[in-house]
Amino acid sequence: MRGRLVVGNWKMNGGLRQNDALLAELRAGWAPPPGREMVVCVPYPYLWQAQAALSGSVIGWGAQDVSQYAGGAYTGEVSAAMVAEFGCRYALVGHSERRARGETEAAVADKAAAALAAGLTPIVCVGETLAQREAGSTGAVVLGQLDAVADRLGDRIAAVVLAYEPVWAIGTGLTASPDQAQTVHRLLRERLGAAATVPLLYGGSVKPDNAAALFACQDVDGALVGGASLKADEFLAIARA
Ligand code: PEP
């Protein structure tokens, strides 16, 4: 069955003191109805803090990236196995902010495979730029990004979470309309074929006031939330929607 999932992406934000407060507020405030899950993806140095604050709670935690490599001479890289040691269940891969800095389709696919091999669920991000949308190539772009990962994973594609994040909606305050989100989610769902139970998240300026309309779409199973995940009241309101 497709679960309902809301994932916070803290990006490069946080600090020991504010993290403590945010994590405690989330823990105190989240009493999920059955089948709903909340996850926070925090910067690497705070994985231990998320683990300490959230262990034994119903909130999961994860990383924002993993290396495509298993280990060795890759200065600055962090492997999926290292992340898993901190109790993570999830890792984002292929976020557009990383793709924009040169992360290739092949690297994203390898990262998804590395995450699975370490027992993590990769949250694979796909999405088109504004220029691509205006050129009418949204479908080709997002399906191409999905195919690159699916070709690498084969049947294991069924074990990922997919996040549709139009690049033009991330951090801009512009949100895809429910119709725009549903149209792309349907395309992705159809392409997943036998793996159609993969949860499909929408991401891009999700806020408490637009979450319910997005979640009402047939093929939207939850959200990947950036800015609003840094405020407990907003993130909780989105998750409750
Ligand atoms: C994101 O970073 O994945 C994101 C969706 O950001 P925001 O919610 O701030 O647009």
PDB file of C-alpha atoms and ligand atoms in Angstrom:
ATOM      1  CA  MET A   1       0.000   0.000   0.000  1.00  0.00           C
ATOM      2  CA  ARG A   2       1.148   3.565  -0.736  1.00  0.00           C
ATOM      3  CA  GLY A   3       2.081   5.265   2.539  1.00  0.00           C
ATOM      4  CA  ARG A   4       1.609   8.928   3.316  1.00  0.00           C
ATOM      5  CA  LEU A   5       4.904  10.629   3.982  1.00  0.00           C
ATOM      6  CA  VAL A   6       6.038  14.155   4.805  1.00  0.00           C
ATOM      7  CA  VAL A   7       9.799  14.740   4.647  1.00  0.00           C
ATOM      8  CA  GLY A   8      11.609  17.841   5.857  1.00  0.00           C
ATOM      9  CA  ASN A   9      14.761  18.918   4.043  1.00  0.00           C
ATOM     10  CA  TRP A  10      16.662  21.245   6.349  1.00  0.00           C
ATOM     11  CA  LYS A  11      19.246  21.955   3.611  1.00  0.00           C
ATOM     12  CA  MET A  12      22.346  23.689   5.070  1.00  0.00           C
ATOM     13  CA  ASN A  13      20.480  25.155   8.027  1.00  0.00           C
ATOM     14  CA  GLY A  14      20.503  24.480  11.727  1.00  0.00           C
ATOM     15  CA  GLY A  15      22.709  24.642  14.784  1.00  0.00           C
ATOM     16  CA  LEU A  16      22.907  22.537  17.911  1.00  0.00           C
ATOM     17  CA  ARG A  17      20.657  24.743  20.000  1.00  0.00           C
ATOM     18  CA  GLN A  18      17.948  25.434  17.442  1.00  0.00           C
ATOM     19  CA  ASN A  19      17.927  21.798  16.341  1.00  0.00           C
ATOM     20  CA  ASP A  20      17.245  20.689  19.912  1.00  0.00           C
ATOM     21  CA  ALA A  21      14.243  22.991  20.101  1.00  0.00           C
ATOM     22  CA  LEU A  22      12.878  22.050  16.671  1.00  0.00           C
ATOM     23  CA  LEU A  23      13.275  18.299  17.196  1.00  0.00           C
ATOM     24  CA  ALA A  24      11.682  18.457  20.658  1.00  0.00           C
ATOM     25  CA  GLU A  25       8.699  20.421  19.302  1.00  0.00           C
ATOM     26  CA  LEU A  26       8.211  17.952  16.471  1.00  0.00           C
ATOM     27  CA  ARG A  27       8.439  15.009  18.827  1.00  0.00           C
ATOM     28  CA  ALA A  28       5.933  16.526  21.221  1.00  0.00           C
ATOM     29  CA  GLY A  29       3.556  17.633  18.486  1.00  0.00           C
ATOM     30  CA  TRP A  30       3.398  14.677  16.093  1.00  0.00           C
ATOM     31  CA  ALA A  31       0.751  12.058  16.835  1.00  0.00           C
ATOM     32  CA  PRO A  32       0.195  10.510  13.420  1.00  0.00           C
ATOM     33  CA  PRO A  33      -2.975   8.874  12.225  1.00  0.00           C
ATOM     34  CA  PRO A  34      -2.270   5.324  10.951  1.00  0.00           C
ATOM     35  CA  GLY A  35      -0.298   5.147   7.711  1.00  0.00           C
ATOM     36  CA  ARG A  36       1.266   8.606   8.011  1.00  0.00           C
ATOM     37  CA  GLU A  37       4.959   9.168   8.518  1.00  0.00           C
ATOM     38  CA  MET A  38       7.163  12.182   9.250  1.00  0.00           C
ATOM     39  CA  VAL A  39      10.890  12.294   8.451  1.00  0.00           C
ATOM     40  CA  VAL A  40      13.535  15.003   8.799  1.00  0.00           C
ATOM     41  CA  CYS A  41      16.632  15.034   6.566  1.00  0.00           C
ATOM     42  CA  VAL A  42      19.338  16.915   8.427  1.00  0.00           C
ATOM     43  CA  PRO A  43      22.926  17.947   7.639  1.00  0.00           C
ATOM     44  CA  TYR A  44      25.450  15.142   8.289  1.00  0.00           C
ATOM     45  CA  PRO A  45      26.935  16.626  11.495  1.00  0.00           C
ATOM     46  CA  TYR A  46      23.500  16.600  13.115  1.00  0.00           C
ATOM     47  CA  LEU A  47      22.591  12.985  12.370  1.00  0.00           C
ATOM     48  CA  TRP A  48      23.698  11.948  15.864  1.00  0.00           C
ATOM     49  CA  GLN A  49      21.535  14.713  17.323  1.00  0.00           C
ATOM     50  CA  ALA A  50      18.477  13.638  15.353  1.00  0.00           C
ATOM     51  CA  GLN A  51      19.141  10.057  16.438  1.00  0.00           C
ATOM     52  CA  ALA A  52      19.393  11.065  20.100  1.00  0.00           C
ATOM     53  CA  ALA A  53      16.323  13.305  19.969  1.00  0.00           C
ATOM     54  CA  LEU A  54      14.055  11.074  17.902  1.00  0.00           C
ATOM     55  CA  SER A  55      14.977   7.494  18.879  1.00  0.00           C
ATOM     56  CA  GLY A  56      11.903   5.738  20.201  1.00  0.00           C
ATOM     57  CA  SER A  57       9.609   8.299  18.583  1.00  0.00           C
ATOM     58  CA  VAL A  58       7.415   7.883  15.507  1.00  0.00           C
ATOM     59  CA  ILE A  59       9.521  10.418  13.573  1.00  0.00           C
ATOM     60  CA  GLY A  60      12.233   9.144  11.215  1.00  0.00           C
ATOM     61  CA  TRP A  61      15.409  10.918  10.182  1.00  0.00           C
ATOM     62  CA  GLY A  62      17.705  10.800   7.209  1.00  0.00           C
ATOM     63  CA  ALA A  63      20.533  12.418   5.280  1.00  0.00           C
ATOM     64  CA  GLN A  64      20.374  14.866   2.382  1.00  0.00           C
ATOM     65  CA  ASP A  65      22.809  12.983   0.159  1.00  0.00           C
ATOM     66  CA  VAL A  66      25.101   9.943   0.172  1.00  0.00           C
ATOM     67  CA  SER A  67      28.230   9.163  -1.762  1.00  0.00           C
ATOM     68  CA  GLN A  68      27.907   7.015  -4.846  1.00  0.00           C
ATOM     69  CA  TYR A  69      31.000   5.158  -3.611  1.00  0.00           C
ATOM     70  CA  ALA A  70      31.091   2.506  -0.892  1.00  0.00           C
ATOM     71  CA  GLY A  71      34.321   3.752   0.692  1.00  0.00           C
ATOM     72  CA  GLY A  72      37.965   4.616   0.162  1.00  0.00           C
ATOM     73  CA  ALA A  73      39.945   7.615  -1.043  1.00  0.00           C
ATOM     74  CA  TYR A  74      37.078  10.075  -1.598  1.00  0.00           C
ATOM     75  CA  THR A  75      37.934  13.043   0.603  1.00  0.00           C
ATOM     76  CA  GLY A  76      34.864  14.809   1.917  1.00  0.00           C
ATOM     77  CA  GLU A  77      32.411  12.123   0.851  1.00  0.00           C
ATOM     78  CA  VAL A  78      30.079  10.327   3.272  1.00  0.00           C
ATOM     79  CA  SER A  79      29.004   6.788   2.473  1.00  0.00           C
ATOM     80  CA  ALA A  80      25.497   5.403   2.775  1.00  0.00           C
ATOM     81  CA  ALA A  81      26.772   2.814   5.262  1.00  0.00           C
ATOM     82  CA  MET A  82      28.102   5.607   7.515  1.00  0.00           C
ATOM     83  CA  VAL A  83      24.765   7.371   7.406  1.00  0.00           C
ATOM     84  CA  ALA A  84      22.946   4.123   8.203  1.00  0.00           C
ATOM     85  CA  GLU A  85      25.037   3.751  11.367  1.00  0.00           C
ATOM     86  CA  PHE A  86      23.221   6.779  12.762  1.00  0.00           C
ATOM     87  CA  GLY A  87      19.864   5.055  12.549  1.00  0.00           C
ATOM     88  CA  CYS A  88      18.770   6.796   9.347  1.00  0.00           C
ATOM     89  CA  ARG A  89      16.134   5.110   7.245  1.00  0.00           C
ATOM     90  CA  TYR A  90      16.159   7.601   4.372  1.00  0.00           C
ATOM     91  CA  ALA A  91      18.519   9.632   2.203  1.00  0.00           C
ATOM     92  CA  LEU A  92      17.660  12.240  -0.398  1.00  0.00           C
ATOM     93  CA  VAL A  93      19.406  11.703  -3.712  1.00  0.00           C
ATOM     94  CA  GLY A  94      19.437  13.860  -6.814  1.00  0.00           C
ATOM     95  CA  HIS A  95      18.064  17.037  -5.226  1.00  0.00           C
ATOM     96  CA  SER A  96      17.978  19.767  -7.881  1.00  0.00           C
ATOM     97  CA  GLU A  97      20.332  21.926  -5.812  1.00  0.00           C
ATOM     98  CA  ARG A  98      22.924  19.167  -6.255  1.00  0.00           C
ATOM     99  CA  ARG A  99      22.073  18.418  -9.886  1.00  0.00           C
ATOM    100  CA  ALA A 100      22.542  22.155 -10.594  1.00  0.00           C
ATOM    101  CA  ARG A 101      26.094  21.835  -9.261  1.00  0.00           C
ATOM    102  CA  GLY A 102      27.005  19.055 -11.644  1.00  0.00           C
ATOM    103  CA  GLU A 103      25.537  15.855 -10.231  1.00  0.00           C
ATOM    104  CA  THR A 104      24.911  13.624 -13.253  1.00  0.00           C
ATOM    105  CA  GLU A 105      22.079  11.166 -13.920  1.00  0.00           C
ATOM    106  CA  ALA A 106      24.611   8.333 -13.564  1.00  0.00           C
ATOM    107  CA  ALA A 107      25.776   9.619 -10.186  1.00  0.00           C
ATOM    108  CA  VAL A 108      22.179   9.972  -8.958  1.00  0.00           C
ATOM    109  CA  ALA A 109      21.449   6.390 -10.041  1.00  0.00           C
ATOM    110  CA  ASP A 110      24.613   5.125  -8.315  1.00  0.00           C
ATOM    111  CA  LYS A 111      23.682   7.016  -5.145  1.00  0.00           C
ATOM    112  CA  ALA A 112      20.225   5.446  -5.140  1.00  0.00           C
ATOM    113  CA  ALA A 113      21.849   2.022  -5.520  1.00  0.00           C
ATOM    114  CA  ALA A 114      24.369   2.783  -2.754  1.00  0.00           C
ATOM    115  CA  ALA A 115      21.592   3.879  -0.410  1.00  0.00           C
ATOM    116  CA  LEU A 116      19.597   0.694  -1.037  1.00  0.00           C
ATOM    117  CA  ALA A 117      22.691  -1.451  -0.542  1.00  0.00           C
ATOM    118  CA  ALA A 118      23.147   0.132   2.890  1.00  0.00           C
ATOM    119  CA  GLY A 119      19.537  -0.535   3.859  1.00  0.00           C
ATOM    120  CA  LEU A 120      18.355   3.046   3.341  1.00  0.00           C
ATOM    121  CA  THR A 121      15.341   4.158   1.343  1.00  0.00           C
ATOM    122  CA  PRO A 122      16.495   6.668  -1.268  1.00  0.00           C
ATOM    123  CA  ILE A 123      14.162   9.598  -1.850  1.00  0.00           C
ATOM    124  CA  VAL A 124      14.937  10.258  -5.497  1.00  0.00           C
ATOM    125  CA  CYS A 125      14.233  13.842  -6.589  1.00  0.00           C
ATOM    126  CA  VAL A 126      13.204  14.702 -10.144  1.00  0.00           C
ATOM    127  CA  GLY A 127      11.945  17.943 -11.645  1.00  0.00           C
ATOM    128  CA  GLU A 128      12.106  20.351 -14.542  1.00  0.00           C
ATOM    129  CA  THR A 129      13.442  23.899 -14.734  1.00  0.00           C
ATOM    130  CA  LEU A 130      11.201  26.783 -15.760  1.00  0.00           C
ATOM    131  CA  ALA A 131      12.832  26.871 -19.203  1.00  0.00           C
ATOM    132  CA  GLN A 132      12.131  23.164 -19.665  1.00  0.00           C
ATOM    133  CA  ARG A 133       8.490  23.606 -18.616  1.00  0.00           C
ATOM    134  CA  GLU A 134       8.055  26.546 -20.962  1.00  0.00           C
ATOM    135  CA  ALA A 135       9.602  24.494 -23.778  1.00  0.00           C
ATOM    136  CA  GLY A 136       6.976  21.801 -23.164  1.00  0.00           C
ATOM    137  CA  SER A 137       9.510  19.199 -22.083  1.00  0.00           C
ATOM    138  CA  THR A 138       8.431  18.621 -18.464  1.00  0.00           C
ATOM    139  CA  GLY A 139       7.336  15.035 -19.136  1.00  0.00           C
ATOM    140  CA  ALA A 140      10.461  14.115 -21.071  1.00  0.00           C
ATOM    141  CA  VAL A 141      12.718  15.596 -18.390  1.00  0.00           C
ATOM    142  CA  VAL A 142      11.148  13.949 -15.354  1.00  0.00           C
ATOM    143  CA  LEU A 143      10.636  10.592 -17.084  1.00  0.00           C
ATOM    144  CA  GLY A 144      14.257  10.687 -18.283  1.00  0.00           C
ATOM    145  CA  GLN A 145      15.418  11.308 -14.713  1.00  0.00           C
ATOM    146  CA  LEU A 146      13.250   8.456 -13.436  1.00  0.00           C
ATOM    147  CA  ASP A 147      14.404   6.115 -16.213  1.00  0.00           C
ATOM    148  CA  ALA A 148      18.073   6.740 -15.395  1.00  0.00           C
ATOM    149  CA  VAL A 149      17.489   5.479 -11.850  1.00  0.00           C
ATOM    150  CA  ALA A 150      15.084   2.691 -12.851  1.00  0.00           C
ATOM    151  CA  ASP A 151      17.527   1.352 -15.457  1.00  0.00           C
ATOM    152  CA  ARG A 152      20.212   1.149 -12.779  1.00  0.00           C
ATOM    153  CA  LEU A 153      18.001  -0.395 -10.086  1.00  0.00           C
ATOM    154  CA  GLY A 154      15.824  -2.789 -12.079  1.00  0.00           C
ATOM    155  CA  ASP A 155      13.151  -4.327  -9.825  1.00  0.00           C
ATOM    156  CA  ARG A 156      14.602  -2.501  -6.822  1.00  0.00           C
ATOM    157  CA  ILE A 157      12.987   0.702  -8.114  1.00  0.00           C
ATOM    158  CA  ALA A 158       9.960  -0.500  -6.126  1.00  0.00           C
ATOM    159  CA  ALA A 159      11.906   0.234  -2.920  1.00  0.00           C
ATOM    160  CA  VAL A 160      12.478   3.956  -3.507  1.00  0.00           C
ATOM    161  CA  VAL A 161      10.427   7.037  -2.736  1.00  0.00           C
ATOM    162  CA  LEU A 162      10.110   9.491  -5.627  1.00  0.00           C
ATOM    163  CA  ALA A 163       9.822  13.243  -5.135  1.00  0.00           C
ATOM    164  CA  TYR A 164       8.615  15.484  -7.940  1.00  0.00           C
ATOM    165  CA  GLU A 165      10.118  18.891  -7.310  1.00  0.00           C
ATOM    166  CA  PRO A 166       9.736  21.440 -10.107  1.00  0.00           C
ATOM    167  CA  VAL A 167      12.942  23.471  -9.877  1.00  0.00           C
ATOM    168  CA  TRP A 168      11.019  26.712 -10.451  1.00  0.00           C
ATOM    169  CA  ALA A 169       8.956  26.068  -7.309  1.00  0.00           C
ATOM    170  CA  ILE A 170      11.797  25.351  -4.875  1.00  0.00           C
ATOM    171  CA  GLY A 171      12.369  28.142  -2.396  1.00  0.00           C
ATOM    172  CA  THR A 172      10.627  30.628  -4.681  1.00  0.00           C
ATOM    173  CA  GLY A 173       7.175  30.778  -3.127  1.00  0.00           C
ATOM    174  CA  LEU A 174       5.768  29.548  -6.456  1.00  0.00           C
ATOM    175  CA  THR A 175       3.930  26.256  -6.056  1.00  0.00           C
ATOM    176  CA  ALA A 176       2.780  23.937  -8.796  1.00  0.00           C
ATOM    177  CA  SER A 177      -0.999  24.015  -8.903  1.00  0.00           C
ATOM    178  CA  PRO A 178      -2.687  20.793  -7.779  1.00  0.00           C
ATOM    179  CA  ASP A 179      -3.476  20.107 -11.460  1.00  0.00           C
ATOM    180  CA  GLN A 180       0.144  20.612 -12.527  1.00  0.00           C
ATOM    181  CA  ALA A 181       1.369  18.358  -9.716  1.00  0.00           C
ATOM    182  CA  GLN A 182      -1.230  15.668 -10.429  1.00  0.00           C
ATOM    183  CA  THR A 183      -0.429  15.640 -14.155  1.00  0.00           C
ATOM    184  CA  VAL A 184       3.263  14.957 -13.539  1.00  0.00           C
ATOM    185  CA  HIS A 185       2.607  12.499 -10.711  1.00  0.00           C
ATOM    186  CA  ARG A 186       0.287  10.512 -12.982  1.00  0.00           C
ATOM    187  CA  LEU A 187       2.987  10.349 -15.665  1.00  0.00           C
ATOM    188  CA  LEU A 188       5.501   9.117 -13.113  1.00  0.00           C
ATOM    189  CA  ARG A 189       3.039   6.577 -11.682  1.00  0.00           C
ATOM    190  CA  GLU A 190       2.313   5.194 -15.139  1.00  0.00           C
ATOM    191  CA  ARG A 191       6.011   4.922 -15.937  1.00  0.00           C
ATOM    192  CA  LEU A 192       6.626   3.036 -12.682  1.00  0.00           C
ATOM    193  CA  GLY A 193       4.405   0.249 -14.001  1.00  0.00           C
ATOM    194  CA  ALA A 194       4.696  -2.739 -11.700  1.00  0.00           C
ATOM    195  CA  ALA A 195       6.320  -0.475  -9.090  1.00  0.00           C
ATOM    196  CA  ALA A 196       3.334   1.887  -9.035  1.00  0.00           C
ATOM    197  CA  THR A 197       3.048   1.624  -5.243  1.00  0.00           C
ATOM    198  CA  VAL A 198       6.199   3.775  -4.896  1.00  0.00           C
ATOM    199  CA  PRO A 199       5.177   6.808  -2.788  1.00  0.00           C
ATOM    200  CA  LEU A 200       5.206   9.994  -4.879  1.00  0.00           C
ATOM    201  CA  LEU A 201       5.944  13.191  -2.969  1.00  0.00           C
ATOM    202  CA  TYR A 202       5.465  16.715  -4.232  1.00  0.00           C
ATOM    203  CA  GLY A 203       8.043  19.355  -3.287  1.00  0.00           C
ATOM    204  CA  GLY A 204       8.318  23.069  -3.992  1.00  0.00           C
ATOM    205  CA  SER A 205       7.153  25.808  -1.612  1.00  0.00           C
ATOM    206  CA  VAL A 206       4.722  23.533   0.228  1.00  0.00           C
ATOM    207  CA  LYS A 207       3.177  25.527   3.091  1.00  0.00           C
ATOM    208  CA  PRO A 208       0.325  24.964   5.555  1.00  0.00           C
ATOM    209  CA  ASP A 209      -2.054  26.906   3.309  1.00  0.00           C
ATOM    210  CA  ASN A 210      -1.455  24.901   0.110  1.00  0.00           C
ATOM    211  CA  ALA A 211      -0.709  21.433   1.508  1.00  0.00           C
ATOM    212  CA  ALA A 212      -4.281  20.145   1.772  1.00  0.00           C
ATOM    213  CA  ALA A 213      -5.093  20.938  -1.880  1.00  0.00           C
ATOM    214  CA  LEU A 214      -1.923  19.185  -3.052  1.00  0.00           C
ATOM    215  CA  PHE A 215      -2.549  16.170  -0.823  1.00  0.00           C
ATOM    216  CA  ALA A 216      -6.074  15.881  -2.214  1.00  0.00           C
ATOM    217  CA  CYS A 217      -4.601  14.935  -5.617  1.00  0.00           C
ATOM    218  CA  GLN A 218      -5.030  11.269  -6.408  1.00  0.00           C
ATOM    219  CA  ASP A 219      -1.349  10.599  -7.104  1.00  0.00           C
ATOM    220  CA  VAL A 220       0.239  12.862  -4.489  1.00  0.00           C
ATOM    221  CA  ASP A 221       1.240  10.748  -1.478  1.00  0.00           C
ATOM    222  CA  GLY A 222       2.953  13.422   0.569  1.00  0.00           C
ATOM    223  CA  ALA A 223       5.488  16.222   0.438  1.00  0.00           C
ATOM    224  CA  LEU A 224       9.155  17.064   0.504  1.00  0.00           C
ATOM    225  CA  VAL A 225       9.340  20.334   2.411  1.00  0.00           C
ATOM    226  CA  GLY A 226      12.285  22.724   2.552  1.00  0.00           C
ATOM    227  CA  GLY A 227      11.819  26.132   4.163  1.00  0.00           C
ATOM    228  CA  ALA A 228       8.648  25.290   6.079  1.00  0.00           C
ATOM    229  CA  SER A 229      10.303  22.256   7.701  1.00  0.00           C
ATOM    230  CA  LEU A 230      12.487  24.601   9.761  1.00  0.00           C
ATOM    231  CA  LYS A 231       9.476  25.857  11.706  1.00  0.00           C
ATOM    232  CA  ALA A 232       7.832  23.231  13.891  1.00  0.00           C
ATOM    233  CA  ASP A 233       4.359  24.767  13.729  1.00  0.00           C
ATOM    234  CA  GLU A 234       4.412  24.975   9.920  1.00  0.00           C
ATOM    235  CA  PHE A 235       5.873  21.514   9.400  1.00  0.00           C
ATOM    236  CA  LEU A 236       3.388  19.981  11.826  1.00  0.00           C
ATOM    237  CA  ALA A 237       0.506  21.793  10.119  1.00  0.00           C
ATOM    238  CA  ILE A 238       1.627  20.424   6.735  1.00  0.00           C
ATOM    239  CA  ALA A 239       1.978  16.893   8.130  1.00  0.00           C
ATOM    240  CA  ARG A 240      -1.470  17.093   9.717  1.00  0.00           C
ATOM    241  CA  ALA A 241      -2.988  18.239   6.422  1.00  0.00           C
TER     242      ALA A 241
HETATM  243  C1  PEP B   1      13.315  21.370  -1.127  1.00  0.00           C
HETATM  244  O1  PEP B   1      14.358  21.859  -0.775  1.00  0.00           O
HETATM  245  O2  PEP B   1      13.291  20.167  -1.429  1.00  0.00           O
HETATM  246  C2  PEP B   1      12.114  22.217  -1.173  1.00  0.00           C
HETATM  247  C3  PEP B   1      11.020  21.702  -1.657  1.00  0.00           C
HETATM  248  O3  PEP B   1      12.233  23.486  -0.699  1.00  0.00           O
HETATM  249  P1  PEP B   1      11.046  24.552  -0.426  1.00  0.00           P
HETATM  250  O4  PEP B   1       9.944  23.813   0.292  1.00  0.00           O
HETATM  251  O5  PEP B   1      11.673  25.601   0.428  1.00  0.00           O
HETATM  252  O6  PEP B   1      10.603  25.052  -1.749  1.00  0.00           O
END
